[in-house]
PDB file of C-alpha atoms and ligand atoms in Angstrom:
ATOM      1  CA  UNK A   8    -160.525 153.403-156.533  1.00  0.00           C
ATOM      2  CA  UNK A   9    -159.538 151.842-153.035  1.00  0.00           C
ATOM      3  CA  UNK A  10    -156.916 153.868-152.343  1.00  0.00           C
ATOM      4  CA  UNK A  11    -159.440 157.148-152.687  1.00  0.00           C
ATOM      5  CA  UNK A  12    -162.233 155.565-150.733  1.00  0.00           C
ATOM      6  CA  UNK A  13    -159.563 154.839-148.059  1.00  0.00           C
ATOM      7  CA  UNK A  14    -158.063 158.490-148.419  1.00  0.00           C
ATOM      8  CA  UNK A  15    -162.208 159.534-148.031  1.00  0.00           C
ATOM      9  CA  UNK A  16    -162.461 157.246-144.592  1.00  0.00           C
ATOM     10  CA  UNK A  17    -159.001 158.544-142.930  1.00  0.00           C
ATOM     11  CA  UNK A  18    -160.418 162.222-143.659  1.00  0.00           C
ATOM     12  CA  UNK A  19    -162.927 161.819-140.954  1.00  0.00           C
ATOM     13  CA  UNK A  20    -160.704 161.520-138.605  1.00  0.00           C
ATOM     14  CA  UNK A  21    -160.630 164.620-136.292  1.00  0.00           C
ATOM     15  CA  UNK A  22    -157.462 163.778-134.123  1.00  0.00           C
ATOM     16  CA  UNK A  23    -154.403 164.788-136.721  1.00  0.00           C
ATOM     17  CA  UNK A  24    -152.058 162.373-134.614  1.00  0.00           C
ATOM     18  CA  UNK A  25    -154.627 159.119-134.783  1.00  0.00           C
ATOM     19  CA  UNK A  26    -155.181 160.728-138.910  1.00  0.00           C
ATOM     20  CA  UNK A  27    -151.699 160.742-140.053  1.00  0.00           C
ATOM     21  CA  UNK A  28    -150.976 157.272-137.862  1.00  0.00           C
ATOM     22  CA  UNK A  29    -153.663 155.519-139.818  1.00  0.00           C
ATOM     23  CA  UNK A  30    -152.733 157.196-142.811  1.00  0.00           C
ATOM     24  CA  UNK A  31    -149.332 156.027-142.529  1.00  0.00           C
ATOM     25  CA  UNK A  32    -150.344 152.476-141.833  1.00  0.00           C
ATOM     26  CA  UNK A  33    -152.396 152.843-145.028  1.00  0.00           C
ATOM     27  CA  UNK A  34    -149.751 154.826-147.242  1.00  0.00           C
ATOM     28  CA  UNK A  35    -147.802 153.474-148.801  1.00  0.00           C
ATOM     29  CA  UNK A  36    -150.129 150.791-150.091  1.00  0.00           C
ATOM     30  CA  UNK A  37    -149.806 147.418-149.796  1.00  0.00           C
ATOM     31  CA  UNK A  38    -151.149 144.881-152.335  1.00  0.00           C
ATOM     32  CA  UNK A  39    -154.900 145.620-151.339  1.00  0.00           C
ATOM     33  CA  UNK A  40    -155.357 141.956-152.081  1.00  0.00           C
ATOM     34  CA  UNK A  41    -158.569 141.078-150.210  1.00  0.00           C
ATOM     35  CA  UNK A  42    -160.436 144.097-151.187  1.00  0.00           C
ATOM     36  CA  UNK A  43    -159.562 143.646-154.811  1.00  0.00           C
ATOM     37  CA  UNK A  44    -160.871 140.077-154.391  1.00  0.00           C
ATOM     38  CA  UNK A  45    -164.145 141.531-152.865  1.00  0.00           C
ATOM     39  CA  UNK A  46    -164.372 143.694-155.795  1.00  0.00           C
ATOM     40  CA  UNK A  47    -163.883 140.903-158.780  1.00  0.00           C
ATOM     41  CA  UNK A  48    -166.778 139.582-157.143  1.00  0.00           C
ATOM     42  CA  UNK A  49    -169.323 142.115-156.188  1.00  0.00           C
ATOM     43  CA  UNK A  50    -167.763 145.016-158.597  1.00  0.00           C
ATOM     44  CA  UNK A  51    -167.999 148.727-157.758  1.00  0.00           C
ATOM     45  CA  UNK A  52    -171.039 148.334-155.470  1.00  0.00           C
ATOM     46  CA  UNK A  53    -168.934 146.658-153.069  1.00  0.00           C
ATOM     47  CA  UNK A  54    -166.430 149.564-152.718  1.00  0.00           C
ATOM     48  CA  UNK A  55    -167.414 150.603-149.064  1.00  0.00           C
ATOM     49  CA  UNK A  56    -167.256 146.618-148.067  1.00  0.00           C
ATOM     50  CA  UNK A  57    -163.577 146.367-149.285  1.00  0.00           C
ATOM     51  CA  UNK A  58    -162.390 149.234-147.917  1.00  0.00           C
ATOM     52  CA  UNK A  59    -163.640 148.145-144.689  1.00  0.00           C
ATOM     53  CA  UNK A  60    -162.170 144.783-145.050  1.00  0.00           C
ATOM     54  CA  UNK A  61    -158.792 146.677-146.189  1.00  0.00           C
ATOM     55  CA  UNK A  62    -159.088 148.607-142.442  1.00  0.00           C
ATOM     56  CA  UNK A  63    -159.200 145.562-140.905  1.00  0.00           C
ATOM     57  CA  UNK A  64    -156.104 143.694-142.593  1.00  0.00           C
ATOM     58  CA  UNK A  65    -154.260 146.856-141.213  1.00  0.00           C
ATOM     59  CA  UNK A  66    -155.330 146.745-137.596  1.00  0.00           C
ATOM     60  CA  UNK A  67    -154.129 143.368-137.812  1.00  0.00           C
ATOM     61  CA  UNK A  68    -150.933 143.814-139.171  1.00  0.00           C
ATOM     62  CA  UNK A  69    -150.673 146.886-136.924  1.00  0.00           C
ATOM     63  CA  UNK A  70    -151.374 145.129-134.052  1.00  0.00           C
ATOM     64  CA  UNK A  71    -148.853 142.290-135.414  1.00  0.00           C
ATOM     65  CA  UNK A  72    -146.274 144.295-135.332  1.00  0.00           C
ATOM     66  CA  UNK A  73    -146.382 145.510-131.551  1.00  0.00           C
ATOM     67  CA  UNK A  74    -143.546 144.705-129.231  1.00  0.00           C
ATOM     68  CA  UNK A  75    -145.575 142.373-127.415  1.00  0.00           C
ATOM     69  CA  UNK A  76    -146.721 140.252-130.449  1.00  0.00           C
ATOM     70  CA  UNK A  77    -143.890 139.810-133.575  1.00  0.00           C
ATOM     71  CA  UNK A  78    -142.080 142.899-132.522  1.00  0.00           C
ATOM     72  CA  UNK A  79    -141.592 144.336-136.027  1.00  0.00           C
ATOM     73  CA  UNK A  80    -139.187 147.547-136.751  1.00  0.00           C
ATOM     74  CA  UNK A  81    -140.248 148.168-140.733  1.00  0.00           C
ATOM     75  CA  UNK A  82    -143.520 147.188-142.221  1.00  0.00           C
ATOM     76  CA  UNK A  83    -143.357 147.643-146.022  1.00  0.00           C
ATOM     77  CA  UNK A  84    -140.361 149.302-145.819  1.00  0.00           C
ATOM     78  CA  UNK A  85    -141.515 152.054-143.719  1.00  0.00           C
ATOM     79  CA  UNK A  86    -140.896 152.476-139.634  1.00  0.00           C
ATOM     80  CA  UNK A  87    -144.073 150.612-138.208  1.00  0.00           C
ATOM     81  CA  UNK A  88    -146.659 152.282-136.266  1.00  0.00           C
ATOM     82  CA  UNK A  89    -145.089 151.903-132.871  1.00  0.00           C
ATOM     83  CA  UNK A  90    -141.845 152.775-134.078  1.00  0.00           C
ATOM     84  CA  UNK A  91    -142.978 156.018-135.602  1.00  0.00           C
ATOM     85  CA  UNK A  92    -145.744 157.029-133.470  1.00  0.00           C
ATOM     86  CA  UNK A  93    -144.990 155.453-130.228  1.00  0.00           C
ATOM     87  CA  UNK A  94    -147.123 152.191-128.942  1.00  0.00           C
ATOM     88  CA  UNK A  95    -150.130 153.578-127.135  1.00  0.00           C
ATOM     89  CA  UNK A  96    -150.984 155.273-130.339  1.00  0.00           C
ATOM     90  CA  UNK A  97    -150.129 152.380-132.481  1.00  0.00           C
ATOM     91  CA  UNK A  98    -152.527 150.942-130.372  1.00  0.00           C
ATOM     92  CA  UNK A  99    -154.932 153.065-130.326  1.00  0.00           C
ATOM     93  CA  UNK A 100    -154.697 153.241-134.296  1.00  0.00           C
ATOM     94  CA  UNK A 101    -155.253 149.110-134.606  1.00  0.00           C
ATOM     95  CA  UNK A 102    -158.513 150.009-132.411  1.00  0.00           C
ATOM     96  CA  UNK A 103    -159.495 153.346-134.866  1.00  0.00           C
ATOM     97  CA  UNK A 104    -159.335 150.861-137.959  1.00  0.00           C
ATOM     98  CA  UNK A 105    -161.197 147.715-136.670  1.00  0.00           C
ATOM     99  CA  UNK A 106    -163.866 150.088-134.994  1.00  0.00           C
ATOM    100  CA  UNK A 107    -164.124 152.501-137.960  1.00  0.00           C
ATOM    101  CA  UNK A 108    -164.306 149.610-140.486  1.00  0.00           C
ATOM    102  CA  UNK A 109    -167.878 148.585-139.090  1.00  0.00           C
ATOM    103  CA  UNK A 110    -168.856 152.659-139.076  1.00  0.00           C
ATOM    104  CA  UNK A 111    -168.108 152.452-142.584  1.00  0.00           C
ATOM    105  CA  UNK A 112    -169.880 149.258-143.640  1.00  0.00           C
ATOM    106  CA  UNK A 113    -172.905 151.103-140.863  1.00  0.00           C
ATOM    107  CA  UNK A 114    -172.796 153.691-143.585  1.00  0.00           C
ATOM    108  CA  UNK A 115    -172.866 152.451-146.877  1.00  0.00           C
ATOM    109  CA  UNK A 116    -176.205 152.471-148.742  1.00  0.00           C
ATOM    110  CA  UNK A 117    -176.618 148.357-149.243  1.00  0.00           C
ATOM    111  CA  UNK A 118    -179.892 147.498-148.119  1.00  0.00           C
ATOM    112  CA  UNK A 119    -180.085 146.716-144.357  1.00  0.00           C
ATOM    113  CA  UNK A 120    -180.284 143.095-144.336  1.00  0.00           C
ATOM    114  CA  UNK A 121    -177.561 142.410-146.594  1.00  0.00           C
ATOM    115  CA  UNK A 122    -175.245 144.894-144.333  1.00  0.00           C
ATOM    116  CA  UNK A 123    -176.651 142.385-141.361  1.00  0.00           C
ATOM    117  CA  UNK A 124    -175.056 139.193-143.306  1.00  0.00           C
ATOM    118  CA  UNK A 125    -172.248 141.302-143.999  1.00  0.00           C
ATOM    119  CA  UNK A 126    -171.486 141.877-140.417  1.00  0.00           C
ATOM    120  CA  UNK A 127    -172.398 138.979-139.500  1.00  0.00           C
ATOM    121  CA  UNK A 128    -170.094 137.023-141.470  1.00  0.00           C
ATOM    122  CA  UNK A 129    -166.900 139.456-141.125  1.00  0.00           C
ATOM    123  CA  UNK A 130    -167.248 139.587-137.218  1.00  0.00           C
ATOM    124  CA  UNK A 131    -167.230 135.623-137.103  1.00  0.00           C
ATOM    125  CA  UNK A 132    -164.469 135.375-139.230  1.00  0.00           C
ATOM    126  CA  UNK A 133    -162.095 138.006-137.488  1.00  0.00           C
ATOM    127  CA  UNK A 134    -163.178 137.301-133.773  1.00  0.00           C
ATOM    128  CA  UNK A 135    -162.198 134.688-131.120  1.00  0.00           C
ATOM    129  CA  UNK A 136    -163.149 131.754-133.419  1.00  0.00           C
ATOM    130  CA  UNK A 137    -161.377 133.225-136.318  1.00  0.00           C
ATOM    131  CA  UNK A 138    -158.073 135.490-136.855  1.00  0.00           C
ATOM    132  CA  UNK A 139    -157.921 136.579-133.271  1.00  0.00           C
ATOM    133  CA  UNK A 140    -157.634 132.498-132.040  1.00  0.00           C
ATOM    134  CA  UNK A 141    -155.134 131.759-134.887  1.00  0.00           C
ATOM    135  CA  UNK A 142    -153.426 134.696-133.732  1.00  0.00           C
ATOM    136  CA  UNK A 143    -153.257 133.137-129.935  1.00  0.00           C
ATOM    137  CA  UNK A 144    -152.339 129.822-131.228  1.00  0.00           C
ATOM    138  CA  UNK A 145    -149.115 131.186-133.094  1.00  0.00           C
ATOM    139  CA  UNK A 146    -148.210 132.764-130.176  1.00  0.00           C
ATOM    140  CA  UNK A 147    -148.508 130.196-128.112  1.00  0.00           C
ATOM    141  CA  UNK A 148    -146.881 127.830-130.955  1.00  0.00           C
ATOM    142  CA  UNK A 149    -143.579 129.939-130.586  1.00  0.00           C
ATOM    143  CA  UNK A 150    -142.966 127.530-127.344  1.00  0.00           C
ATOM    144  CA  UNK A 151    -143.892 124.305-128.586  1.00  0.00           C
ATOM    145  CA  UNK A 152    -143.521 122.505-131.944  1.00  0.00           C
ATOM    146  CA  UNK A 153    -146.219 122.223-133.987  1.00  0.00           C
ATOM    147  CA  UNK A 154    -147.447 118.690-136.586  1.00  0.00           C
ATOM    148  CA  UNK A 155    -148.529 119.787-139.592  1.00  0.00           C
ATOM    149  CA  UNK A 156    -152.544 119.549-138.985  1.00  0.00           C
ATOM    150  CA  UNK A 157    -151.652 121.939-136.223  1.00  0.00           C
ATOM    151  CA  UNK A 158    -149.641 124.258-138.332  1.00  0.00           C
ATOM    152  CA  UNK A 159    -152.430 124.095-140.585  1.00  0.00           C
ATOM    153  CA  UNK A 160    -155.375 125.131-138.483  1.00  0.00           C
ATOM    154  CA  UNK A 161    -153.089 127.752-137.290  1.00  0.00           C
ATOM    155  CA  UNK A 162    -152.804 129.362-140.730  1.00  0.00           C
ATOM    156  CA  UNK A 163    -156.682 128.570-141.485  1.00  0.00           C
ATOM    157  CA  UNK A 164    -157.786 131.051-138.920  1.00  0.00           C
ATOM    158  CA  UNK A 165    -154.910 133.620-139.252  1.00  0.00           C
ATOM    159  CA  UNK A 166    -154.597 133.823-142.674  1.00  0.00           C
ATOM    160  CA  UNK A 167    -157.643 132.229-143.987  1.00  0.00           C
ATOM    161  CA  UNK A 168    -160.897 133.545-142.644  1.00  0.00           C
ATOM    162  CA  UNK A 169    -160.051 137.049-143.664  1.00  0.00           C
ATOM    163  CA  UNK A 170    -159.565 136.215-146.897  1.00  0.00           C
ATOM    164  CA  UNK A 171    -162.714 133.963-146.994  1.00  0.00           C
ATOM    165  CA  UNK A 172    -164.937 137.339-145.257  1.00  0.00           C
ATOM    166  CA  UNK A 173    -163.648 139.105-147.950  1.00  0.00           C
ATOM    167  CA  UNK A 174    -164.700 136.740-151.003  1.00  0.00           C
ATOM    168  CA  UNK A 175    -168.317 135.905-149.612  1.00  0.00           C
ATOM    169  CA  UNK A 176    -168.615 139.688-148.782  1.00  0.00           C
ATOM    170  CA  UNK A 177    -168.040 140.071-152.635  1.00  0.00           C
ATOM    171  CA  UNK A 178    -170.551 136.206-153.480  1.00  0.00           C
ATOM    172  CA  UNK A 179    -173.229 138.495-150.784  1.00  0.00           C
ATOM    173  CA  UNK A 180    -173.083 141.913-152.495  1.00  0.00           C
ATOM    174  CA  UNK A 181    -173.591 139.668-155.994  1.00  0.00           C
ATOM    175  CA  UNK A 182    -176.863 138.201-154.893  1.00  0.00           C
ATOM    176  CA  UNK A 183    -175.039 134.750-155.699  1.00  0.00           C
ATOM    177  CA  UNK A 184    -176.995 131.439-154.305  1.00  0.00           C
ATOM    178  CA  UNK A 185    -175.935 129.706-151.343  1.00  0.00           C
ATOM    179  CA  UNK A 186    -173.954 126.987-153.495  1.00  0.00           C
ATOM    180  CA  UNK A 187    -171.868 129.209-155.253  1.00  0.00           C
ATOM    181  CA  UNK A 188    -171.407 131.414-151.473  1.00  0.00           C
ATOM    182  CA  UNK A 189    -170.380 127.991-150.044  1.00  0.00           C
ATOM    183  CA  UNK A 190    -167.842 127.572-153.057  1.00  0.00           C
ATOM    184  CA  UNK A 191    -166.290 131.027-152.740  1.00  0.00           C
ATOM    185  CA  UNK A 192    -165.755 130.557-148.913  1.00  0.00           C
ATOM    186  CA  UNK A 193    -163.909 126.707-149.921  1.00  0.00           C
ATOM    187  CA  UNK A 194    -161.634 128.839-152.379  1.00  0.00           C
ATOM    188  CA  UNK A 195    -161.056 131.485-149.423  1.00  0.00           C
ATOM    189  CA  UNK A 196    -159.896 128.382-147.132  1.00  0.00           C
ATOM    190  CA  UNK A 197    -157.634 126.973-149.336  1.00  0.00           C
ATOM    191  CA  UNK A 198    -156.336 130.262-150.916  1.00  0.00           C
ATOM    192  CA  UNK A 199    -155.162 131.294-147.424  1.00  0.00           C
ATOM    193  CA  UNK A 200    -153.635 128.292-146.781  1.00  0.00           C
ATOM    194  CA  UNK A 201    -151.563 128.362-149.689  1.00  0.00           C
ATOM    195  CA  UNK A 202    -150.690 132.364-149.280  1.00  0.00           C
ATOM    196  CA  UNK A 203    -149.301 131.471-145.500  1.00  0.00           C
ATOM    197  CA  UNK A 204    -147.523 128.475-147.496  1.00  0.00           C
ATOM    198  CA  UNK A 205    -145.529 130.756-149.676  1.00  0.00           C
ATOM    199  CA  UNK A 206    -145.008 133.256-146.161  1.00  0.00           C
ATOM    200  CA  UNK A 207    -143.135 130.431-145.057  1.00  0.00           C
ATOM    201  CA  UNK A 208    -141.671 129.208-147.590  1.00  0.00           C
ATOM    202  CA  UNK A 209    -140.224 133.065-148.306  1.00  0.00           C
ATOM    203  CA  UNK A 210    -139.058 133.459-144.245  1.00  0.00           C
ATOM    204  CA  UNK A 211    -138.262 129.706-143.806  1.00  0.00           C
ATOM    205  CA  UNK A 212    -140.507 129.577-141.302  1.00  0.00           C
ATOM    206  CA  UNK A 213    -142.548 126.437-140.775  1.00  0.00           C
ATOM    207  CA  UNK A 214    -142.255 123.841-138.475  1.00  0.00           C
ATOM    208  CA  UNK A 215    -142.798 121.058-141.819  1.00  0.00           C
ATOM    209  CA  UNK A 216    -140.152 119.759-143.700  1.00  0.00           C
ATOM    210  CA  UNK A 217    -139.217 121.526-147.400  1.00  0.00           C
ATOM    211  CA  UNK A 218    -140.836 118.242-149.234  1.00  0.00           C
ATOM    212  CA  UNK A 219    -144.089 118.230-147.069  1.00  0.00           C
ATOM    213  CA  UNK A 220    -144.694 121.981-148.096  1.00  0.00           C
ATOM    214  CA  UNK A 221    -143.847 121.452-151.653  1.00  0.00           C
ATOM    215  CA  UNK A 222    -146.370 118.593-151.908  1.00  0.00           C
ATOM    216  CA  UNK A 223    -148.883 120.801-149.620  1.00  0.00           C
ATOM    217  CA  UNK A 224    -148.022 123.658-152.043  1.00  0.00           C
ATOM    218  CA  UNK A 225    -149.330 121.367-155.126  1.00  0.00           C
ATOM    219  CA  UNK A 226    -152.511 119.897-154.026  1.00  0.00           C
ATOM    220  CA  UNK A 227    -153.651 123.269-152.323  1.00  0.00           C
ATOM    221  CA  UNK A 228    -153.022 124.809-156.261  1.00  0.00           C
ATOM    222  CA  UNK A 229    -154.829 122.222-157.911  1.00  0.00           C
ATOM    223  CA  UNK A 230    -157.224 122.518-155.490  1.00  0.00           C
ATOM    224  CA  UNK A 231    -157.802 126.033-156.379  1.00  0.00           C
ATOM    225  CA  UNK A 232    -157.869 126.212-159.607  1.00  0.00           C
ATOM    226  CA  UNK A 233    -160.596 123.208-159.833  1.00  0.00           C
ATOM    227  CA  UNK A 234    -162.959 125.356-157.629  1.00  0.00           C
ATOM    228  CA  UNK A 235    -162.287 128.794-160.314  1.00  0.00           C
ATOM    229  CA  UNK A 236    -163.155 126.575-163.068  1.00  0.00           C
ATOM    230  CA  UNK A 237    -166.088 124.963-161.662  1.00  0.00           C
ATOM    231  CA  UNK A 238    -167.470 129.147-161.159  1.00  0.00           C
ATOM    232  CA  UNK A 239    -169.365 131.167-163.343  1.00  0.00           C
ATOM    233  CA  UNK A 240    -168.539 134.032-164.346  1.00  0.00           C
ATOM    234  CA  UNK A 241    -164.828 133.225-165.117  1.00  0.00           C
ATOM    235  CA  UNK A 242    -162.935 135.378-162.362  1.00  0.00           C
ATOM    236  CA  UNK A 243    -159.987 136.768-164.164  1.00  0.00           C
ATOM    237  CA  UNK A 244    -158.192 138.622-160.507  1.00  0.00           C
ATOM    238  CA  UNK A 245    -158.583 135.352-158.746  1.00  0.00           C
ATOM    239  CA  UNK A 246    -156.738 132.839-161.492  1.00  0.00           C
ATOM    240  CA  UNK A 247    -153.881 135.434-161.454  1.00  0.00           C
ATOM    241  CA  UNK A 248    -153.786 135.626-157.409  1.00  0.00           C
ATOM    242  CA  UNK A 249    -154.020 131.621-157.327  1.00  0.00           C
ATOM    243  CA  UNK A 250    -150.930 131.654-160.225  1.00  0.00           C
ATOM    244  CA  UNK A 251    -148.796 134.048-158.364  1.00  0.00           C
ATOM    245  CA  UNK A 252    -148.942 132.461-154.930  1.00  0.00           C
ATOM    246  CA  UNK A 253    -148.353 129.020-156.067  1.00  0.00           C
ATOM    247  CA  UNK A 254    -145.159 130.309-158.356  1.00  0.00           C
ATOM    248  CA  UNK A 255    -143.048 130.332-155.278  1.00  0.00           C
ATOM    249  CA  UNK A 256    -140.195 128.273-155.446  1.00  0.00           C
ATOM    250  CA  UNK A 257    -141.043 127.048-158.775  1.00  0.00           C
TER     251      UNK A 257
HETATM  252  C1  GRG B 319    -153.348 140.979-134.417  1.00  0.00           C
HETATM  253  C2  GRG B 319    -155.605 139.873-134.336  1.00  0.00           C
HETATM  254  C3  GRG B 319    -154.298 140.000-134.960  1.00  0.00           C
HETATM  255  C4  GRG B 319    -154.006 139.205-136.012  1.00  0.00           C
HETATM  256  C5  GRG B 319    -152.783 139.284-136.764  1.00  0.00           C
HETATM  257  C6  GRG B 319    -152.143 139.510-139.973  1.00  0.00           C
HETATM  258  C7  GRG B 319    -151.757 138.659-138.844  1.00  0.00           C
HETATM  259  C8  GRG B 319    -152.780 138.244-137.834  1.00  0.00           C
HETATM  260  C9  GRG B 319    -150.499 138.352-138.702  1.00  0.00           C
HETATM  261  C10 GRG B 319    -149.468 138.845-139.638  1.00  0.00           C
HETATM  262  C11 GRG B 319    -148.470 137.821-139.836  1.00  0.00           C
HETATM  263  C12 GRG B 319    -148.686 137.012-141.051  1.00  0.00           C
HETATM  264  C13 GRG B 319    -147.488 136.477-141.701  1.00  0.00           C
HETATM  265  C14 GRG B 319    -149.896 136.761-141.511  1.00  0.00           C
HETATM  266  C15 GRG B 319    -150.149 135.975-142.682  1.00  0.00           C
HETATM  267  C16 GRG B 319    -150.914 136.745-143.650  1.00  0.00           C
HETATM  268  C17 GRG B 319    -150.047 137.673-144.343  1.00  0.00           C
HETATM  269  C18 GRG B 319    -148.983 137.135-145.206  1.00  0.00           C
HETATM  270  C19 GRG B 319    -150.293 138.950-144.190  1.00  0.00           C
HETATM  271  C20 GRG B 319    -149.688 139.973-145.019  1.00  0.00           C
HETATM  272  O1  GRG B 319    -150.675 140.256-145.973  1.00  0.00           O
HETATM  273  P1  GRG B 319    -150.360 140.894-147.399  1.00  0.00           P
HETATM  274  O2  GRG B 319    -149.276 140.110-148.071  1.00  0.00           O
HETATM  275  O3  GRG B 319    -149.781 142.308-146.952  1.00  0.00           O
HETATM  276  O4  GRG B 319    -151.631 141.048-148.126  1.00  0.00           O
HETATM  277  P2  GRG B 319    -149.861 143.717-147.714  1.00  0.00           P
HETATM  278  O5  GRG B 319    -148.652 144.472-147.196  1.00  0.00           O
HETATM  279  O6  GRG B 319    -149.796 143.509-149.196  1.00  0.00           O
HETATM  280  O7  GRG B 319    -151.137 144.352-147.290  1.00  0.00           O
END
């Protein structure tokens, strides 16, 4: 269902270069994580919402990838953008997917003020107090070492607050109260956390010590699964999510 609303979006793209860049940025899919998480939430009404949330995790990884950021060669197992398209139009394509994400959630036929909270919420969480600072702050961590709290905050707004846009996107398009909103964007925080935890823990690349992320590992798991149990209805997608992560290095 993602995958065709995404095939839907890159249609209506008139330039076949900037169409086949974004569609190879898309295709083949990744795990479509945080749009299936918007979806256990909301359900199919929120189809539009995820999709633009899934055209935002790919300008970012896009962008990610450039030689002047991580300098990646193969992005799931495919050349990445710059590599196959050259870099202006790599880009050019991480600009097509951020800007086209909010044309798409523009579009969709919520009612106004809930698209308002929408956009409200995802631009906070992605801008210069969000993913685009944690982004900085890695960067600028590659020079220095980092203490854990630091590492932490680091991975919070990288890795976090898109996840957490995603799952009160999904607690929004439900109606839910402000409680249960609140509780969704908690899970979100410490969900992220724990996914960066087992990035790390897969590249061996943290600046904390094995035990310290083990121990992190554990509390941010319990963690989660007290906040699922505490929601109503049961959320089958996220229980599996929060027992896949944490299986790392079991
Ligand atoms: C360029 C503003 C800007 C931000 C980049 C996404 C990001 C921030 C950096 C990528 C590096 C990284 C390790 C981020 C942690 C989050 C993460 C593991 C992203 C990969 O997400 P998955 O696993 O990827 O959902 P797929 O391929 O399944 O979509």
């Amino acid at each position: 269902m993602i995958n065709k609303r995404l095939e839907e979006i890159v249609l209506t793209i008139n330039s076949k270069t900037l169409r086949d860049a974004s569609s190879h940025a898309l295709f083949p899919s990744g795990k479509r994580i945080r749009p299936l998480m918007l979806l256990s939430i909301s359900g199919n009404k929120g189809l539009d919402i995820a999709a633009a949330i899934e055209l935002i995790h790919t300008y970012t990884l896009i962008h990610d990838d450039l030689p002047s950021m991580d300098n990646d060669s193969l992005r799931r197992g495919v050349p990445t953008i710059h590599k196959a398209f050259g870099e202006a139009t790599a880009i050019l394509t991480g600009d097509l997917l951020l800007t086209l994400s909010f044309e798409v959630i523009a579009n969709s036929d919520l009612p106004p003020p809930l698209l308002i909270k929408i956009i409200r919420n995802i631009s906070s969480n992605i801008g210069p107090n969000g993913l685009i600072l944690g982004q900085l702050l890695d960067i600028e961590a590659k020079s220095k070492g980092l203490n854990e709290e630091e590492h932490n905050y680091i991975s919070s707004r990288k890795t976090s607050d898109l996840f957490t846009t995603s799952l009160v996107c999904g607690a929004l398009i439900a109606d839910l109260s402000d409680s249960e909103i609140e509780r969704y964007a908690q899970f979100g925080q410490i969900f992220g956390l724990l996914y960066q935890l087992k990035d790390d823990l897969e590249d061996h690349n943290s600046p904390i010590p094995l035990e310290k992320q083990i121990k992190l590992k554990e509390k941010l798991t319990a963690n989660a699964y007290e906040l699922l149990r505490s929601m109503r209805p049961h959320n089958d997608y996220l229980f599996q999510q929060v027992l896949a992560t944490s299986q790392c290095l079991n």
